[in-house]
Coordinates of C-alpha atoms in Angstrom, one line a residue:
Chain A
M1 CA 45.4 -19.6 -21.4
T2 CA 48.2 -20.2 -18.7
E3 CA 48.8 -15.7 -19.0
K4 CA 44.7 -15.6 -18.5
K5 CA 44.9 -17.2 -15.1
K6 CA 47.9 -15.5 -14.4
Q7 CA 46.7 -13.2 -11.5
I8 CA 47.0 -9.1 -12.6
T9 CA 47.1 -6.8 -9.6
I10 CA 46.5 -3.1 -10.4
N11 CA 48.8 -1.7 -7.6
P12 CA 46.9 -2.9 -4.1
V13 CA 49.7 -0.7 -2.6
T14 CA 47.4 0.2 0.0
R15 CA 44.9 -2.8 0.2
L16 CA 44.1 -3.3 3.6
E17 CA 41.1 -5.2 5.3
G18 CA 38.7 -4.0 3.2
H19 CA 34.9 -3.6 4.3
A20 CA 33.5 -4.0 0.4
K21 CA 35.3 -7.2 -1.5
I22 CA 33.6 -8.3 -4.4
D23 CA 34.3 -11.4 -5.9
I24 CA 33.2 -12.3 -10.1
F25 CA 33.1 -15.7 -11.4
L26 CA 33.6 -16.3 -15.0
N27 CA 32.4 -19.1 -17.1
D28 CA 34.8 -21.5 -19.4
E29 CA 33.7 -18.7 -22.3
G30 CA 35.5 -16.3 -19.8
N31 CA 31.6 -14.5 -18.5
V32 CA 30.2 -14.0 -15.2
E33 CA 28.7 -16.9 -14.2
D34 CA 28.3 -15.4 -10.3
A35 CA 28.9 -12.6 -8.9
Y36 CA 29.3 -12.4 -5.0
F37 CA 29.5 -8.9 -2.8
Q38 CA 31.0 -9.3 0.9
V39 CA 31.6 -6.6 3.9
I40 CA 33.8 -7.4 5.7
E41 CA 32.6 -9.1 9.8
L42 CA 32.7 -7.5 12.6
R43 CA 32.2 -9.6 15.7
G44 CA 30.8 -9.9 19.4
F45 CA 28.5 -6.9 19.1
E46 CA 26.2 -9.5 21.1
K47 CA 28.4 -10.2 23.5
F48 CA 29.4 -6.9 24.2
C49 CA 25.8 -5.8 24.9
Q50 CA 24.7 -9.3 27.5
G51 CA 24.3 -8.4 30.8
R52 CA 24.0 -4.9 30.3
P53 CA 21.5 -2.4 31.7
A54 CA 18.6 -2.6 28.4
E55 CA 18.3 0.9 29.4
E56 CA 22.1 2.0 28.2
M57 CA 21.6 0.2 24.7
P58 CA 20.3 3.8 23.1
R59 CA 23.3 4.8 23.7
I60 CA 25.7 2.1 22.9
A61 CA 23.0 1.1 19.6
P62 CA 24.8 4.5 17.6
H63 CA 28.3 3.4 18.4
I64 CA 27.6 0.1 15.4
C65 CA 28.3 2.4 12.9
G66 CA 29.1 6.3 12.4
V67 CA 27.1 6.9 9.3
C68 CA 23.7 6.3 10.9
P69 CA 24.3 6.7 14.6
N70 CA 21.1 8.7 14.7
P71 CA 19.0 6.1 13.4
H72 CA 19.6 3.6 15.8
H73 CA 19.7 5.6 18.9
M74 CA 15.8 5.8 17.4
A75 CA 15.1 2.3 16.9
S76 CA 16.7 1.7 19.9
G77 CA 15.1 4.0 22.4
K78 CA 11.8 2.4 21.1
A79 CA 12.7 -0.5 21.9
V80 CA 13.7 0.3 25.1
D81 CA 9.6 1.6 25.1
M82 CA 8.5 -1.6 25.4
V83 CA 11.0 -4.0 26.6
F84 CA 10.2 -1.8 29.8
G85 CA 6.4 -1.7 29.2
V86 CA 5.9 2.2 28.5
E87 CA 4.9 4.3 25.5
A88 CA 6.6 7.8 24.9
T89 CA 5.0 11.1 25.3
E90 CA 3.1 12.6 22.6
T91 CA 6.3 15.2 22.7
A92 CA 8.9 12.7 23.4
K93 CA 7.9 11.5 19.6
K94 CA 7.2 14.4 18.7
L95 CA 11.2 15.2 19.5
R96 CA 12.4 12.3 18.4
E97 CA 11.0 12.9 15.5
L98 CA 12.4 15.9 14.7
S99 CA 15.8 14.7 15.5
L100 CA 15.5 11.6 13.0
C101 CA 14.7 14.2 10.6
A102 CA 17.5 16.6 11.1
H103 CA 20.0 13.2 10.6
Y104 CA 18.3 12.6 7.3
V105 CA 19.0 16.0 6.3
H106 CA 22.6 16.2 7.7
S107 CA 23.5 12.3 5.9
H108 CA 20.9 13.4 2.2
I109 CA 23.4 16.0 1.8
A110 CA 26.7 14.6 1.9
H111 CA 25.4 11.4 -0.2
F112 CA 23.5 13.7 -2.9
Y113 CA 26.7 16.3 -3.2
A114 CA 29.9 14.3 -2.1
L115 CA 28.6 10.8 -3.7
A116 CA 26.2 11.0 -6.0
G117 CA 27.2 14.8 -7.9
P118 CA 30.1 13.6 -9.3
D119 CA 28.0 11.3 -11.8
F120 CA 25.7 13.1 -12.1
I121 CA 26.3 16.6 -11.9
V122 CA 30.2 16.5 -12.9
G123 CA 29.6 13.8 -15.2
P124 CA 31.1 9.8 -15.5
A125 CA 33.5 10.9 -18.5
A126 CA 34.9 14.1 -16.2
P127 CA 38.6 14.2 -15.5
A128 CA 39.1 11.9 -12.1
K129 CA 40.2 15.2 -10.7
D130 CA 37.1 17.0 -10.8
R131 CA 34.5 14.2 -9.8
N132 CA 34.6 14.8 -6.2
I133 CA 32.2 17.4 -4.1
I134 CA 34.2 20.2 -4.9
G135 CA 33.9 19.7 -8.7
V136 CA 30.0 19.5 -8.0
I137 CA 30.2 22.8 -6.2
N138 CA 32.4 24.5 -9.0
K139 CA 29.7 23.4 -11.5
V140 CA 26.5 24.5 -9.6
G141 CA 27.7 27.6 -7.8
V142 CA 30.9 28.2 -5.2
K143 CA 28.2 30.1 -3.0
I144 CA 26.7 26.8 -2.8
G145 CA 29.7 25.2 -0.5
G146 CA 28.9 27.8 2.2
D147 CA 25.5 26.9 1.6
V148 CA 26.1 23.2 2.0
I149 CA 28.3 23.4 5.0
Q150 CA 26.0 25.8 6.8
A151 CA 22.5 23.3 6.1
R152 CA 25.0 20.5 7.6
A153 CA 25.9 22.7 10.4
Y154 CA 22.2 23.1 11.2
A155 CA 20.8 19.8 11.2
Q156 CA 23.5 18.4 13.5
K157 CA 23.0 21.3 16.0
I158 CA 18.9 20.6 16.2
Q159 CA 20.6 16.8 16.5
A160 CA 22.4 18.0 19.3
I161 CA 19.7 20.6 20.9
I162 CA 17.1 17.7 20.9
S163 CA 19.4 14.2 21.1
G164 CA 22.0 15.8 23.1
R165 CA 24.7 15.1 21.1
A166 CA 24.8 15.9 17.0
T167 CA 27.1 12.4 16.3
H168 CA 26.2 9.8 19.1
P169 CA 22.7 11.0 20.4
I170 CA 21.9 10.2 23.9
N171 CA 18.7 11.9 25.1
N172 CA 16.8 8.4 24.7
L173 CA 15.3 7.0 27.6
P174 CA 12.8 4.2 28.2
G175 CA 9.4 6.2 28.5
G176 CA 11.0 9.2 26.1
L177 CA 13.4 11.4 26.8
A178 CA 16.0 13.3 29.7
K179 CA 15.3 16.8 28.7
P180 CA 12.2 18.2 26.8
I181 CA 14.1 21.9 24.9
T182 CA 13.4 25.3 25.8
A183 CA 11.5 27.8 24.4
E184 CA 14.7 29.4 23.3
E185 CA 16.0 26.2 22.2
Q186 CA 12.5 25.9 19.7
K187 CA 12.9 29.2 18.2
E188 CA 16.4 28.7 17.2
I189 CA 15.4 25.7 15.7
E190 CA 12.8 26.8 13.7
R191 CA 14.9 30.1 12.6
M192 CA 17.3 27.1 11.2
S193 CA 14.3 24.9 9.6
K194 CA 13.2 27.8 7.2
T195 CA 17.1 28.1 6.2
L196 CA 16.9 24.3 5.3
V197 CA 13.4 24.8 3.6
D198 CA 15.3 26.9 1.4
F199 CA 18.2 24.2 1.2
G200 CA 15.7 21.4 0.3
K201 CA 14.1 23.6 -2.7
F202 CA 17.1 25.1 -3.8
T203 CA 18.6 21.2 -4.1
L204 CA 15.5 20.3 -5.8
Q205 CA 15.5 22.4 -8.9
I206 CA 19.1 21.8 -9.1
F207 CA 18.9 18.3 -9.4
E208 CA 15.9 19.0 -12.1
D209 CA 18.2 21.4 -13.9
A210 CA 21.5 19.3 -13.7
V211 CA 20.0 15.6 -13.9
V212 CA 16.4 15.7 -15.1
K213 CA 17.0 17.9 -17.8
N214 CA 20.0 16.7 -19.0
K215 CA 19.1 13.7 -21.6
A216 CA 22.6 11.9 -21.1
Y217 CA 21.9 11.6 -17.5
A218 CA 18.7 11.0 -17.2
D219 CA 19.7 8.3 -19.9
I220 CA 21.5 6.7 -17.3
I221 CA 18.9 6.8 -14.2
T222 CA 16.6 5.2 -16.7
G223 CA 18.1 2.5 -18.4
D224 CA 17.9 -1.3 -17.6
I225 CA 21.6 -1.7 -16.1
Y226 CA 20.6 -1.5 -12.6
R227 CA 16.8 -2.1 -13.1
H228 CA 15.4 -4.5 -10.9
R229 CA 11.9 -5.4 -10.7
T230 CA 10.8 -6.1 -7.0
Y231 CA 9.5 -5.6 -4.0
Y232 CA 9.3 -2.6 -2.0
M233 CA 9.6 -1.6 1.9
G234 CA 9.1 1.3 3.1
T235 CA 7.1 3.4 7.0
V236 CA 4.0 5.0 6.4
D237 CA 1.8 6.7 7.9
K238 CA -1.8 6.7 9.1
N239 CA -2.8 7.8 5.5
N240 CA -0.3 5.6 3.9
K241 CA 2.1 9.1 3.3
V242 CA 5.7 8.2 3.9
N243 CA 7.3 9.1 8.0
F244 CA 10.4 8.2 9.4
Y245 CA 9.7 7.4 12.9
D246 CA 6.9 5.7 13.1
G247 CA 3.7 4.0 11.6
A248 CA 3.0 0.6 9.8
I249 CA 5.3 -1.1 7.3
R250 CA 4.0 -1.2 3.9
V251 CA 5.2 -3.8 1.0
V252 CA 4.3 -2.9 -2.4
D253 CA 4.5 -5.6 -5.4
P254 CA 7.0 -5.2 -8.3
E255 CA 3.2 -3.8 -9.6
G256 CA 3.0 -1.4 -6.9
K257 CA 0.2 -3.4 -5.3
E258 CA 0.1 -3.3 -1.5
Y259 CA 0.8 -7.0 -0.6
E260 CA 1.3 -6.3 3.3
K261 CA 0.9 -3.7 5.5
F262 CA 2.1 -4.8 9.2
R263 CA 3.1 -3.0 12.3
G264 CA 7.1 -3.2 13.3
E265 CA 6.8 -5.4 16.2
K266 CA 5.7 -8.1 13.9
Y267 CA 8.6 -7.8 11.5
L268 CA 9.2 -11.8 12.3
D269 CA 5.9 -12.9 10.6
H270 CA 7.0 -11.4 7.6
I271 CA 10.8 -11.3 7.1
A272 CA 12.7 -14.2 7.3
E273 CA 16.5 -14.5 6.3
H274 CA 18.7 -16.5 4.1
V275 CA 22.0 -17.6 5.2
E276 CA 25.2 -18.4 2.0
P277 CA 27.8 -19.7 3.3
W278 CA 30.2 -17.3 1.2
T279 CA 29.3 -14.4 3.6
Y280 CA 28.2 -13.6 7.4
L281 CA 25.2 -10.6 5.6
K282 CA 22.2 -12.4 5.6
F283 CA 20.2 -12.2 3.3
P284 CA 16.6 -11.2 4.5
Y285 CA 13.8 -11.6 2.5
L286 CA 9.5 -11.7 2.3
K287 CA 8.4 -14.8 4.1
N288 CA 5.5 -15.1 2.9
K289 CA 7.1 -15.6 -0.9
G290 CA 10.0 -17.5 0.5
W291 CA 13.3 -17.6 -1.1
K292 CA 13.9 -18.1 -4.4
G293 CA 18.1 -16.9 -4.8
I294 CA 19.3 -13.9 -5.7
V295 CA 16.9 -13.1 -8.0
D296 CA 14.1 -10.1 -8.4
G297 CA 10.8 -10.6 -9.9
K298 CA 7.3 -10.8 -8.7
E299 CA 8.0 -14.8 -7.2
S300 CA 11.3 -13.8 -5.5
G301 CA 11.2 -12.3 -1.9
V302 CA 13.5 -10.0 -2.1
Y303 CA 12.7 -6.5 -1.7
R304 CA 14.3 -3.1 -1.4
V305 CA 14.3 -0.4 1.2
A306 CA 15.7 3.0 1.1
P307 CA 14.6 6.2 -0.4
L308 CA 13.2 4.8 -3.9
A309 CA 11.8 1.8 -1.9
R310 CA 9.7 4.2 0.5
L311 CA 8.4 6.6 -2.3
N312 CA 7.3 3.3 -4.1
A313 CA 5.4 1.8 -1.2
A314 CA 3.6 4.8 0.2
D315 CA 0.8 6.8 -2.0
G316 CA 2.7 10.2 -1.2
M317 CA 4.7 12.4 0.8
A318 CA 3.2 14.4 3.6
T319 CA 4.1 17.7 3.4
P320 CA 3.1 20.0 0.6
L321 CA 7.0 20.7 -1.4
A322 CA 8.0 17.4 -1.4
D323 CA 5.0 15.9 -2.5
E324 CA 4.8 17.9 -5.1
A325 CA 8.2 17.2 -6.1
Y326 CA 7.3 13.1 -5.7
Q327 CA 4.7 13.6 -8.0
K328 CA 6.9 14.9 -10.3
M329 CA 8.7 12.5 -10.3
Y330 CA 6.6 9.6 -10.7
E331 CA 5.1 11.5 -13.8
T332 CA 8.2 12.4 -14.9
L333 CA 9.9 8.7 -14.7
G334 CA 6.2 7.2 -16.1
G335 CA 4.3 6.3 -13.0
K336 CA 4.9 3.9 -9.8
P337 CA 6.7 2.0 -8.8
V338 CA 10.0 3.1 -10.3
H339 CA 12.2 0.2 -10.7
A340 CA 14.9 2.3 -11.6
T341 CA 17.8 1.6 -8.9
L342 CA 19.8 5.3 -10.1
A343 CA 16.3 7.1 -9.7
M344 CA 17.5 6.5 -6.0
H345 CA 19.1 9.8 -5.8
W346 CA 16.3 11.7 -6.9
A347 CA 14.5 10.4 -4.5
R348 CA 17.0 11.3 -1.9
V349 CA 16.9 14.8 -2.4
I350 CA 13.0 14.5 -2.3
E351 CA 13.5 13.1 0.7
I352 CA 15.8 16.2 2.0
M353 CA 12.8 18.8 0.8
Y354 CA 10.4 16.4 3.2
A355 CA 12.8 16.4 5.9
A356 CA 13.1 19.8 5.7
E357 CA 9.3 20.6 5.9
R358 CA 8.5 18.0 8.6
I359 CA 11.5 20.0 10.7
K360 CA 9.6 23.2 10.6
E361 CA 6.5 21.4 11.0
L362 CA 7.0 20.0 14.6
V363 CA 8.7 22.4 15.9
E364 CA 6.0 24.8 15.1
D365 CA 4.1 22.2 17.1
P366 CA 3.1 24.1 20.4
Q367 CA 3.3 21.2 22.2
I368 CA 6.5 20.6 21.4
T369 CA 8.2 22.8 23.9
D370 CA 6.5 20.9 26.6
T371 CA 8.2 19.1 29.6
D372 CA 5.7 16.1 30.1
V373 CA 8.5 14.2 27.5
R374 CA 8.9 10.8 29.9
N375 CA 6.7 8.0 30.8
I376 CA 8.4 6.0 33.9
P377 CA 9.1 3.1 33.5
T378 CA 7.4 0.6 36.4
D379 CA 7.5 -2.9 34.8
V380 CA 10.0 -5.1 32.9
V381 CA 8.2 -6.7 29.7
G382 CA 10.8 -8.3 28.5
V383 CA 11.2 -8.1 24.8
G384 CA 11.3 -5.2 23.1
I385 CA 11.4 -4.1 18.8
G386 CA 11.8 -0.8 17.5
Q387 CA 11.5 0.0 14.3
V388 CA 12.3 3.2 12.6
E389 CA 13.2 4.1 8.9
A390 CA 17.1 5.1 8.6
P391 CA 17.7 6.9 5.8
R392 CA 19.5 4.1 3.7
G393 CA 16.5 1.8 4.4
T394 CA 14.1 0.3 7.3
L395 CA 15.7 -0.8 10.3
F396 CA 15.1 -3.1 13.4
H397 CA 16.6 -3.3 16.8
H398 CA 14.7 -6.5 19.1
Y399 CA 15.8 -7.0 22.3
W400 CA 15.4 -10.0 24.8
T401 CA 15.9 -9.0 28.6
D402 CA 16.1 -11.1 31.6
D403 CA 13.3 -9.7 35.0
D404 CA 15.7 -7.2 35.3
G405 CA 15.9 -5.8 32.2
M406 CA 19.8 -6.9 31.5
I407 CA 19.8 -7.7 28.1
T408 CA 20.6 -11.5 27.3
K409 CA 19.9 -11.3 23.0
L410 CA 19.5 -9.2 20.9
N411 CA 19.0 -9.2 16.6
I412 CA 19.7 -5.8 14.8
L413 CA 18.4 -6.4 11.1
V414 CA 20.3 -3.3 9.4
A415 CA 19.0 -1.4 6.4
T416 CA 22.3 -2.7 4.1
G417 CA 21.1 -6.0 5.3
N418 CA 17.6 -5.4 3.7
N419 CA 19.2 -4.5 0.9
N420 CA 21.9 -7.1 0.4
A421 CA 19.9 -9.0 -2.4
A422 CA 19.4 -6.4 -4.7
I423 CA 22.8 -4.8 -4.3
C424 CA 24.3 -8.4 -5.6
M425 CA 22.3 -8.2 -8.1
S426 CA 23.4 -5.1 -9.6
V427 CA 26.9 -6.0 -8.8
K428 CA 26.4 -9.0 -11.1
R429 CA 24.7 -7.2 -13.4
A430 CA 27.3 -4.6 -13.8
A431 CA 30.0 -7.1 -14.0
E432 CA 27.7 -8.4 -17.2
K433 CA 27.6 -6.0 -19.1
L434 CA 31.4 -5.6 -18.6
I435 CA 32.6 -8.4 -18.5
K436 CA 32.8 -10.2 -21.7
N437 CA 34.7 -13.3 -23.7
W438 CA 37.8 -12.7 -21.2
K439 CA 37.8 -8.5 -21.5
V440 CA 37.7 -7.4 -18.2
D441 CA 37.1 -3.2 -19.0
D442 CA 38.8 -1.4 -16.2
G443 CA 35.3 0.4 -15.9
I444 CA 33.8 -2.3 -13.9
L445 CA 34.6 -0.2 -10.0
N446 CA 33.4 2.7 -11.5
M447 CA 30.1 1.1 -12.8
I448 CA 29.8 -1.0 -9.4
E449 CA 30.2 1.9 -7.2
M450 CA 27.6 3.4 -8.9
A451 CA 25.3 0.2 -7.8
F452 CA 25.7 0.0 -5.0
R453 CA 26.6 3.6 -4.0
A454 CA 23.0 4.0 -5.3
Y455 CA 21.8 2.4 -2.3
D456 CA 24.2 4.5 0.5
P457 CA 25.0 1.4 1.9
C458 CA 26.4 1.3 5.8
F459 CA 28.7 -1.7 6.3
A460 CA 28.7 -1.1 9.8
C461 CA 31.4 0.0 9.9
A462 CA 34.2 1.7 11.9
T463 CA 34.2 5.7 11.6
H464 CA 37.9 6.4 10.3
T465 CA 38.1 8.8 7.7
L466 CA 42.0 8.7 7.1
P467 CA 42.7 6.0 4.5
G468 CA 42.8 7.9 1.2
H469 CA 39.4 5.9 -0.2
M470 CA 37.4 2.6 0.9
P471 CA 38.8 -0.2 0.5
L472 CA 37.2 -1.7 -2.3
E473 CA 38.7 -4.9 -4.1
I474 CA 36.9 -6.8 -7.3
R475 CA 38.5 -10.7 -7.8
I476 CA 37.9 -12.0 -10.8
F477 CA 38.8 -15.5 -11.1
D478 CA 38.3 -18.0 -14.0
S479 CA 35.9 -21.3 -14.0
G480 CA 38.6 -23.3 -11.9
K481 CA 38.3 -20.8 -9.6
N482 CA 41.8 -19.4 -10.3
L483 CA 42.5 -15.9 -9.9
Y484 CA 41.9 -14.1 -13.2
K485 CA 42.7 -10.3 -12.5
T486 CA 42.4 -7.9 -9.0
I487 CA 41.5 -4.8 -9.4
S488 CA 41.2 -2.0 -6.7
R489 CA 40.7 1.3 -6.3
Y490 CA 43.6 2.3 -5.2
E491 CA 46.6 4.0 -7.9
Chain B
M1 CA 35.5 27.1 21.9
N2 CA 38.4 28.6 23.4
N3 CA 41.1 27.3 22.7
K4 CA 43.5 27.9 19.4
T5 CA 44.0 24.4 19.5
L6 CA 41.7 20.9 18.6
V7 CA 42.6 17.5 19.5
L8 CA 40.0 15.1 17.4
G9 CA 40.0 11.2 18.8
V10 CA 39.1 9.7 16.0
G11 CA 37.3 6.1 15.6
N12 CA 34.6 3.8 17.7
P13 CA 35.2 3.7 21.6
I14 CA 33.3 0.0 20.9
L15 CA 35.7 -2.2 18.8
G16 CA 38.7 -2.4 20.7
D17 CA 41.8 -0.8 18.9
D18 CA 39.7 1.2 16.5
G19 CA 38.6 3.2 19.6
V20 CA 42.6 4.2 20.5
G21 CA 41.9 8.1 19.3
I22 CA 39.0 8.4 21.8
H23 CA 40.8 7.2 24.5
A24 CA 43.1 9.2 23.7
V25 CA 41.5 11.9 24.3
R26 CA 39.7 10.8 27.2
E27 CA 42.4 10.8 28.9
L28 CA 44.2 14.2 27.8
R29 CA 41.3 16.0 28.6
K30 CA 42.0 15.5 32.1
D31 CA 45.2 17.6 32.6
A32 CA 46.6 18.6 29.1
G33 CA 45.8 22.1 29.6
C34 CA 45.3 24.9 26.6
A35 CA 43.6 22.5 23.6
D36 CA 39.6 21.8 23.3
F37 CA 39.4 18.2 23.5
E38 CA 36.7 16.2 21.1
E39 CA 36.1 12.7 20.5
A40 CA 35.0 12.0 16.9
P41 CA 33.2 9.5 15.5
V42 CA 32.8 10.9 12.9
S43 CA 33.6 10.2 8.9
S44 CA 36.1 13.0 6.5
L45 CA 33.2 15.3 5.9
E46 CA 31.9 16.2 9.3
L47 CA 35.7 15.8 11.1
V48 CA 37.2 18.8 8.5
E49 CA 34.0 20.5 9.6
M50 CA 34.9 20.5 13.1
F51 CA 38.0 22.2 12.1
L52 CA 36.4 25.0 11.8
G53 CA 38.2 28.2 13.3
Y54 CA 41.3 26.3 15.3
E55 CA 44.6 27.3 13.9
K56 CA 46.4 23.4 14.5
V57 CA 44.9 20.4 14.6
I58 CA 45.7 17.3 16.4
I59 CA 44.3 14.0 15.9
V60 CA 44.7 10.7 16.8
D61 CA 43.4 7.4 14.9
A62 CA 43.9 4.0 14.7
V63 CA 46.1 2.7 11.2
K64 CA 46.4 -0.3 9.8
T65 CA 49.1 -1.4 7.5
R66 CA 49.0 -4.2 5.2
E67 CA 52.0 -5.9 7.5
G68 CA 52.0 -2.5 10.2
V69 CA 53.5 -4.2 13.1
P70 CA 50.8 -3.2 16.4
G71 CA 51.6 -0.6 18.1
K72 CA 53.9 1.2 16.1
I73 CA 53.5 4.7 15.5
Y74 CA 53.1 7.3 12.7
E75 CA 53.2 10.9 12.9
L76 CA 52.3 12.9 9.7
C77 CA 50.5 16.4 8.0
G78 CA 47.5 17.0 6.8
E79 CA 49.0 16.5 3.1
D80 CA 50.8 12.7 3.5
M81 CA 47.9 10.2 4.5
P82 CA 48.8 6.5 5.4
T83 CA 47.2 4.0 4.5
L84 CA 44.8 3.3 6.7
H85 CA 41.4 0.7 7.0
G86 CA 37.7 1.5 6.5
L87 CA 36.1 3.4 4.9
S88 CA 32.1 4.4 4.6
P89 CA 30.9 4.6 1.1
H90 CA 28.8 7.5 2.3
D91 CA 31.8 9.4 2.7
V92 CA 34.3 11.2 0.6
D93 CA 37.8 10.1 1.4
F94 CA 40.1 12.6 3.7
H95 CA 42.1 14.4 0.9
T96 CA 38.9 15.4 -0.7
A97 CA 36.8 16.6 2.7
L98 CA 40.3 19.0 3.1
E99 CA 40.1 20.8 0.0
Y100 CA 36.4 20.9 0.3
G101 CA 37.5 23.1 4.1
K102 CA 39.8 25.4 2.1
K103 CA 38.2 26.3 -0.8
F104 CA 34.6 27.0 0.9
M105 CA 35.9 27.6 4.9
G106 CA 38.6 29.4 4.5
Q107 CA 41.9 29.2 6.1
M108 CA 42.3 24.9 7.1
P109 CA 44.0 24.7 10.1
K110 CA 48.0 23.1 10.8
I111 CA 46.8 19.0 10.8
T112 CA 49.2 16.9 12.8
I113 CA 48.4 13.5 12.9
Y114 CA 49.6 10.5 14.6
G115 CA 47.9 6.8 13.8
I116 CA 48.7 4.1 16.1
E117 CA 48.8 0.6 14.2
A118 CA 46.2 -1.2 15.2
A119 CA 45.9 -4.8 16.5
N120 CA 42.4 -5.5 16.3
V121 CA 39.6 -3.3 15.0
T122 CA 36.9 -5.8 14.2
D123 CA 36.0 -7.3 17.8
F124 CA 33.8 -5.1 19.9
G125 CA 34.6 -4.3 23.0
E126 CA 36.4 -1.7 24.9
T127 CA 40.0 -2.2 25.9
L128 CA 43.0 -1.8 23.9
S129 CA 45.7 -4.7 22.9
P130 CA 48.4 -4.2 25.2
K131 CA 50.8 -3.0 22.8
V132 CA 48.6 -0.2 21.7
E133 CA 48.0 0.6 24.7
E134 CA 51.6 1.0 25.5
S135 CA 51.9 2.9 22.4
L136 CA 48.8 5.1 23.5
R137 CA 51.2 6.1 26.4
L138 CA 54.1 7.6 24.5
V139 CA 51.1 9.8 22.4
I140 CA 49.7 11.4 25.1
E141 CA 53.5 12.4 26.4
K142 CA 54.2 13.8 23.1
I143 CA 51.0 15.4 22.9
K144 CA 50.9 17.0 26.5
K145 CA 54.1 18.1 25.0
E146 CA 53.0 19.8 21.9
I147 CA 50.3 21.3 23.5
K148 CA 52.6 23.1 26.3
D149 CA 55.7 24.0 24.1
G150 CA 52.5 25.7 21.8
S151 CA 54.3 24.1 18.5

């Protein structure tokens, strides 16, 4: 036992202040008792914002995160519309949605080709040197490398045209946008949208050929290791089809039946947050079900967001090719809802298709070049709630201001926060499978990464790119809370 | 894009020392001459995609090493990655992104990286800590000279 309690550290030479830390506690038999997933805390955002004019929030909020700046810009734009008691014009709403869809294309492509692809196209058993985006592209065809770069560049260009900057957009103002798009810009976006639709079709085909038709991969997706029967949340339009920018929030139960449907502004009536002492990240849950712990099932208030949840919560996609792919996914996986976490990857490529088709649809709308892109506010209401779907799930911005429209308080509920309990469950499930009687399988690192990577989580992180790897460390403790083993991603 | 050299400031401008790279390009673009200057609050793939068409890229970023002394300056080339903090799980690592760039975007530029050891990267704020501010001045001078010499 003495030997077993010894700390075993696997070359944590480059271990730094990590953004993700996993602590696993074992019982007396050396099996998993509990698993805790923690992320680093960034402090002082509320204080940073207090006293600033609310209309600055759409430009500040995207800096919360380098991964999903556009959805923060959009949620913030909607929140400040409400703070000043004014709605965006119809054209402004369409342009905001168009920009958000372009962000989806950009974000989901990176995820599918660079992050999911190594597991599902190259394969989990392939040599480590091939398990990356280069291996993925080598396998699907080298020409695709250029197509991936072009599609991402187009998606960035569209955001830059509409929102002023690709990465940290600036165009939203209370009541709409600072500037419309010109007829030339409309033509340019229309031209690019056709390429994106083709790229969406192509990506769906790759998914089908490389993943769906490969029994081994299909088995990984549908296997029980990451399966959780939970509630699902997503935003739907008036026909209950997926929409990223606006609509009603719909929640379905683990049987797929509508449980709740409400406007984003009413989120506090439906979502509450549970606090655990071991993490600063709160655990949102369905208020009307109550908090029953980090457990799944119909009696638990735990719900999930992100692509699969959005598709589960809707009745279909609002564009034809995406809807066709949607129907096919549910037929293949045995109907709705799908509880297999790794099917998130399939849902994500369906959303690439939808986003591309929706961009084309919106840019071909004759109203899109209207110059009427702003309703000038004349009042300060003092409270605003903005909600959109970020690629990684439902996102809420809630601001309070004084009579002059200066921020006094804010609450931001991010997509990954919504998935916190689910990510913890997936991590624990992987740990239980791979730790038996004191034997810790080193494959646990990849299995755990696969679990939380499916959610494409965003840890409100800084945007650093230079470290070799995401600093992930797994610490395993015995029943006496002594450190038993440490596994770091670094070699 | 009119120049052959691109200076990229990487980081988050409202997250304390994490924004040191952004502070650098904001300062450099005032009078450093013949180069393009971009704020790059982005991650690996997107960062590498910004290299397209340049012969030389200079990156300024915050560094966080295990026992690092705030303000310490690291000068590295593209192949020689230091131990810096934080990377989103949404992205690949910088090495992979560079390989991707080499393979699918043609010739990659010569890359120089200036890393400055950060003190605070977890508290929101627009100012730098004193040691980091001091080192930023030195790095700015080095980059100005590098641009001027065309080295």
